[in-house]
């Protein structure tokens, strides 16, 4: 499908283009092509037809990046994200870069991850593993609640959250669905953290059935003080 930029000539960053999505790639992307140029597309699935917004599209770039913002033909494994801030930035506080595959069923996520690992093994190590599978991590709940270590960034207003993909922008997050319950129980996202740059929470020694004692480590990183001006040199 050819590009459909908003202006005449070569598409540029910010333009909307139509793409036929190809195979999965490392880093939460799928591969598409636009007039012969490789485009790495987030929020898409292999086999889909999408309208994507170009996010990095310089004329001299070897490849471009894009976010799928409209699905014209969906893949069977596409589902509604289970996180309110997952998906491309659209002006409504979305765009969190913490998850790559919230728009994919749990079984589909594991299939995609296995495809990526098999491709990397074959390309980098010349090892063929057609039987490779990705298994659930210990304690996950259908793909959620498994992450035992989360680092929350804090913006200038003291609001905690996670950064947008390839950005320093902090997307406010009150509850992270993939965080372990003991991480979520700290409630980092439910309060302001003035004067703080980041809050990291680590949970350990806890089972879901409550048979082990809860252990949590919370590390608060203060905002670095401004650097003192360098003394003037000799006249």
mmCIF file of C-alpha atoms in Angstrom, residues 24-220:
data_model
loop_
_atom_site.group_PDB
_atom_site.id
_atom_site.type_symbol
_atom_site.label_atom_id
_atom_site.label_comp_id
_atom_site.label_asym_id
_atom_site.label_seq_id
_atom_site.Cartn_x
_atom_site.Cartn_y
_atom_site.Cartn_z
ATOM 1 C CA UNK A 24 7.694 -8.701 13.857
ATOM 2 C CA UNK A 25 11.028 -7.091 14.760
ATOM 3 C CA UNK A 26 12.979 -6.654 17.981
ATOM 4 C CA UNK A 27 11.849 -3.848 20.298
ATOM 5 C CA UNK A 28 8.069 -3.925 19.934
ATOM 6 C CA UNK A 29 8.008 -3.076 16.250
ATOM 7 C CA UNK A 30 6.782 -4.687 13.080
ATOM 8 C CA UNK A 31 8.393 -4.101 9.700
ATOM 9 C CA UNK A 32 6.618 -2.343 6.841
ATOM 10 C CA UNK A 33 7.809 -0.657 3.670
ATOM 11 C CA UNK A 34 6.892 2.686 2.211
ATOM 12 C CA UNK A 35 8.069 3.330 -1.340
ATOM 13 C CA UNK A 36 10.940 0.877 -0.747
ATOM 14 C CA UNK A 37 12.006 2.349 2.612
ATOM 15 C CA UNK A 38 11.830 0.248 5.783
ATOM 16 C CA UNK A 39 9.406 1.598 8.395
ATOM 17 C CA UNK A 40 9.408 0.206 11.949
ATOM 18 C CA UNK A 41 5.804 0.398 13.163
ATOM 19 C CA UNK A 42 4.634 0.211 16.777
ATOM 20 C CA UNK A 43 1.107 -0.722 17.896
ATOM 21 C CA UNK A 44 0.643 -2.953 14.862
ATOM 22 C CA UNK A 45 0.658 -6.710 14.152
ATOM 23 C CA UNK A 46 1.992 -8.788 11.251
ATOM 24 C CA UNK A 47 -0.524 -9.005 8.438
ATOM 25 C CA UNK A 48 -2.461 -5.902 9.400
ATOM 26 C CA UNK A 49 -3.337 -2.954 7.199
ATOM 27 C CA UNK A 50 -3.021 0.288 9.151
ATOM 28 C CA UNK A 51 -2.895 4.023 8.935
ATOM 29 C CA UNK A 52 0.276 5.115 10.716
ATOM 30 C CA UNK A 53 1.685 8.453 11.814
ATOM 31 C CA UNK A 54 5.356 8.899 10.982
ATOM 32 C CA UNK A 55 7.252 9.744 14.170
ATOM 33 C CA UNK A 56 10.801 9.830 12.767
ATOM 34 C CA UNK A 57 11.097 10.343 9.030
ATOM 35 C CA UNK A 58 14.151 12.312 7.972
ATOM 36 C CA UNK A 59 15.033 12.374 4.262
ATOM 37 C CA UNK A 60 18.504 10.945 4.945
ATOM 38 C CA UNK A 61 17.428 8.316 7.486
ATOM 39 C CA UNK A 62 18.115 4.691 6.578
ATOM 40 C CA UNK A 63 14.728 3.737 8.040
ATOM 41 C CA UNK A 64 11.693 5.486 9.459
ATOM 42 C CA UNK A 65 9.554 4.968 12.552
ATOM 43 C CA UNK A 66 5.788 5.185 12.877
ATOM 44 C CA UNK A 67 2.856 4.528 15.216
ATOM 45 C CA UNK A 68 -0.242 2.760 13.937
ATOM 46 C CA UNK A 69 -3.151 5.067 14.792
ATOM 47 C CA UNK A 70 -5.942 3.356 12.841
ATOM 48 C CA UNK A 71 -6.427 -0.323 12.024
ATOM 49 C CA UNK A 72 -8.032 -0.924 8.634
ATOM 50 C CA UNK A 73 -7.656 -4.715 8.685
ATOM 51 C CA UNK A 74 -6.973 -6.300 12.085
ATOM 52 C CA UNK A 75 -5.007 -9.464 12.844
ATOM 53 C CA UNK A 76 -6.802 -12.268 14.732
ATOM 54 C CA UNK A 77 -4.656 -11.734 17.862
ATOM 55 C CA UNK A 78 -5.533 -8.041 18.236
ATOM 56 C CA UNK A 79 -7.350 -7.190 21.475
ATOM 57 C CA UNK A 80 -8.302 -4.028 23.331
ATOM 58 C CA UNK A 81 -5.385 -2.924 25.570
ATOM 59 C CA UNK A 82 -5.930 -3.653 29.259
ATOM 60 C CA UNK A 83 -4.107 -0.470 30.243
ATOM 61 C CA UNK A 84 -5.645 2.991 29.965
ATOM 62 C CA UNK A 85 -2.403 4.657 28.832
ATOM 63 C CA UNK A 86 -1.164 2.006 26.383
ATOM 64 C CA UNK A 87 -1.090 2.822 22.698
ATOM 65 C CA UNK A 88 0.155 5.721 20.565
ATOM 66 C CA UNK A 89 0.123 9.255 21.903
ATOM 67 C CA UNK A 90 -3.130 10.879 20.841
ATOM 68 C CA UNK A 91 -3.481 13.941 23.037
ATOM 69 C CA UNK A 92 -5.467 12.145 25.768
ATOM 70 C CA UNK A 93 -2.572 11.172 28.034
ATOM 71 C CA UNK A 94 -1.806 7.930 26.211
ATOM 72 C CA UNK A 95 1.524 6.920 24.757
ATOM 73 C CA UNK A 96 3.198 5.102 27.667
ATOM 74 C CA UNK A 97 6.345 3.334 26.493
ATOM 75 C CA UNK A 98 6.324 0.719 29.257
ATOM 76 C CA UNK A 99 4.606 -2.034 27.231
ATOM 77 C CA UNK A 100 5.050 -3.052 23.619
ATOM 78 C CA UNK A 101 2.206 -5.509 23.097
ATOM 79 C CA UNK A 102 -0.838 -4.464 25.130
ATOM 80 C CA UNK A 103 -2.888 -4.650 21.906
ATOM 81 C CA UNK A 104 -2.110 -8.370 21.482
ATOM 82 C CA UNK A 105 -3.645 -11.405 23.194
ATOM 83 C CA UNK A 106 -1.404 -13.050 25.787
ATOM 84 C CA UNK A 107 -0.917 -16.134 23.602
ATOM 85 C CA UNK A 108 -0.159 -13.871 20.654
ATOM 86 C CA UNK A 109 2.438 -11.934 22.665
ATOM 87 C CA UNK A 110 4.313 -15.129 23.483
ATOM 88 C CA UNK A 111 4.198 -16.221 19.849
ATOM 89 C CA UNK A 112 5.644 -12.892 18.728
ATOM 90 C CA UNK A 113 8.385 -13.012 21.369
ATOM 91 C CA UNK A 114 9.295 -16.538 20.314
ATOM 92 C CA UNK A 115 9.489 -15.367 16.686
ATOM 93 C CA UNK A 116 11.878 -12.575 17.702
ATOM 94 C CA UNK A 117 14.130 -14.911 19.710
ATOM 95 C CA UNK A 118 14.227 -17.502 16.914
ATOM 96 C CA UNK A 119 15.146 -14.817 14.378
ATOM 97 C CA UNK A 120 17.902 -13.405 16.608
ATOM 98 C CA UNK A 121 19.366 -16.859 17.268
ATOM 99 C CA UNK A 122 19.372 -17.693 13.560
ATOM 100 C CA UNK A 123 20.796 -14.351 12.429
ATOM 101 C CA UNK A 124 23.393 -13.746 15.153
ATOM 102 C CA UNK A 125 24.373 -17.230 16.292
ATOM 103 C CA UNK A 126 23.394 -19.375 13.286
ATOM 104 C CA UNK A 127 21.276 -21.508 15.625
ATOM 105 C CA UNK A 128 17.963 -22.835 14.311
ATOM 106 C CA UNK A 129 15.333 -23.471 17.007
ATOM 107 C CA UNK A 130 11.954 -24.020 15.336
ATOM 108 C CA UNK A 131 10.651 -25.647 18.542
ATOM 109 C CA UNK A 132 11.383 -22.616 20.755
ATOM 110 C CA UNK A 133 8.464 -21.391 22.863
ATOM 111 C CA UNK A 134 8.061 -18.542 25.373
ATOM 112 C CA UNK A 135 6.569 -19.676 28.675
ATOM 113 C CA UNK A 136 4.754 -17.550 31.284
ATOM 114 C CA UNK A 137 6.919 -15.946 33.956
ATOM 115 C CA UNK A 138 6.349 -17.130 37.503
ATOM 116 C CA UNK A 139 3.329 -15.512 39.112
ATOM 117 C CA UNK A 140 1.828 -13.834 36.063
ATOM 118 C CA UNK A 141 -1.951 -13.501 35.773
ATOM 119 C CA UNK A 142 -2.712 -13.939 32.087
ATOM 120 C CA UNK A 143 0.216 -11.702 31.223
ATOM 121 C CA UNK A 144 -0.341 -9.162 34.006
ATOM 122 C CA UNK A 145 0.978 -8.600 37.528
ATOM 123 C CA UNK A 146 4.403 -10.150 36.972
ATOM 124 C CA UNK A 147 6.883 -7.252 36.990
ATOM 125 C CA UNK A 148 8.632 -7.097 40.353
ATOM 126 C CA UNK A 149 10.772 -4.036 39.636
ATOM 127 C CA UNK A 150 9.364 -0.741 38.337
ATOM 128 C CA UNK A 151 11.111 2.618 38.075
ATOM 129 C CA UNK A 152 8.678 5.527 37.978
ATOM 130 C CA UNK A 153 9.883 8.799 36.508
ATOM 131 C CA UNK A 154 8.560 12.019 38.076
ATOM 132 C CA UNK A 155 7.773 15.153 36.076
ATOM 133 C CA UNK A 156 8.369 18.782 37.064
ATOM 134 C CA UNK A 157 4.962 18.939 38.815
ATOM 135 C CA UNK A 158 5.787 15.920 40.957
ATOM 136 C CA UNK A 159 3.501 13.530 39.040
ATOM 137 C CA UNK A 160 4.852 9.972 38.771
ATOM 138 C CA UNK A 161 4.545 7.864 35.649
ATOM 139 C CA UNK A 162 6.409 6.050 32.908
ATOM 140 C CA UNK A 163 8.178 7.597 29.961
ATOM 141 C CA UNK A 164 6.767 7.687 26.462
ATOM 142 C CA UNK A 165 8.585 5.592 23.867
ATOM 143 C CA UNK A 166 11.925 7.183 22.848
ATOM 144 C CA UNK A 167 11.076 10.294 24.853
ATOM 145 C CA UNK A 168 11.717 12.031 28.163
ATOM 146 C CA UNK A 169 8.003 12.874 28.443
ATOM 147 C CA UNK A 170 6.459 11.367 31.591
ATOM 148 C CA UNK A 171 3.026 9.777 31.071
ATOM 149 C CA UNK A 172 1.217 9.889 34.456
ATOM 150 C CA UNK A 173 0.348 6.376 35.685
ATOM 151 C CA UNK A 174 -1.680 5.632 38.816
ATOM 152 C CA UNK A 175 -1.789 1.857 38.336
ATOM 153 C CA UNK A 176 0.437 -0.296 36.130
ATOM 154 C CA UNK A 177 -1.334 -3.546 35.174
ATOM 155 C CA UNK A 178 1.895 -5.483 34.618
ATOM 156 C CA UNK A 179 3.358 -4.485 38.010
ATOM 157 C CA UNK A 180 3.393 -7.150 40.732
ATOM 158 C CA UNK A 181 0.644 -6.536 43.329
ATOM 159 C CA UNK A 182 3.273 -5.762 45.969
ATOM 160 C CA UNK A 183 4.740 -3.067 43.711
ATOM 161 C CA UNK A 184 1.298 -1.641 43.047
ATOM 162 C CA UNK A 185 0.469 -1.738 46.772
ATOM 163 C CA UNK A 186 3.087 0.956 47.443
ATOM 164 C CA UNK A 187 0.806 3.405 45.644
ATOM 165 C CA UNK A 188 3.523 5.452 43.966
ATOM 166 C CA UNK A 189 1.121 6.663 41.307
ATOM 167 C CA UNK A 190 -1.534 7.867 43.743
ATOM 168 C CA UNK A 191 0.392 10.792 45.217
ATOM 169 C CA UNK A 192 2.667 13.638 44.209
ATOM 170 C CA UNK A 193 6.447 13.475 44.702
ATOM 171 C CA UNK A 194 7.709 17.085 44.795
ATOM 172 C CA UNK A 195 11.466 17.450 44.504
ATOM 173 C CA UNK A 196 11.855 13.841 43.351
ATOM 174 C CA UNK A 197 13.313 12.705 40.012
ATOM 175 C CA UNK A 198 12.345 9.020 40.195
ATOM 176 C CA UNK A 199 10.923 6.348 42.499
ATOM 177 C CA UNK A 200 11.965 2.728 42.091
ATOM 178 C CA UNK A 201 10.022 -0.100 43.718
ATOM 179 C CA UNK A 202 11.289 -3.673 44.001
ATOM 180 C CA UNK A 203 9.121 -6.498 45.347
ATOM 181 C CA UNK A 204 10.504 -9.838 46.437
ATOM 182 C CA UNK A 205 9.808 -12.798 48.679
ATOM 183 C CA UNK A 206 6.086 -12.635 47.995
ATOM 184 C CA UNK A 207 3.796 -15.302 46.580
ATOM 185 C CA UNK A 208 0.329 -14.625 45.235
ATOM 186 C CA UNK A 209 -1.289 -16.967 47.748
ATOM 187 C CA UNK A 210 0.209 -15.006 50.642
ATOM 188 C CA UNK A 211 2.353 -17.863 51.982
ATOM 189 C CA UNK A 212 5.507 -15.740 52.062
ATOM 190 C CA UNK A 213 6.136 -12.453 53.802
ATOM 191 C CA UNK A 214 5.934 -9.322 51.705
ATOM 192 C CA UNK A 215 9.246 -7.601 51.074
ATOM 193 C CA UNK A 216 9.485 -4.261 49.324
ATOM 194 C CA UNK A 217 12.340 -1.909 48.583
ATOM 195 C CA UNK A 218 11.498 1.685 47.697
ATOM 196 C CA UNK A 219 14.303 3.927 46.439
ATOM 197 C CA UNK A 220 13.575 7.645 46.089
#
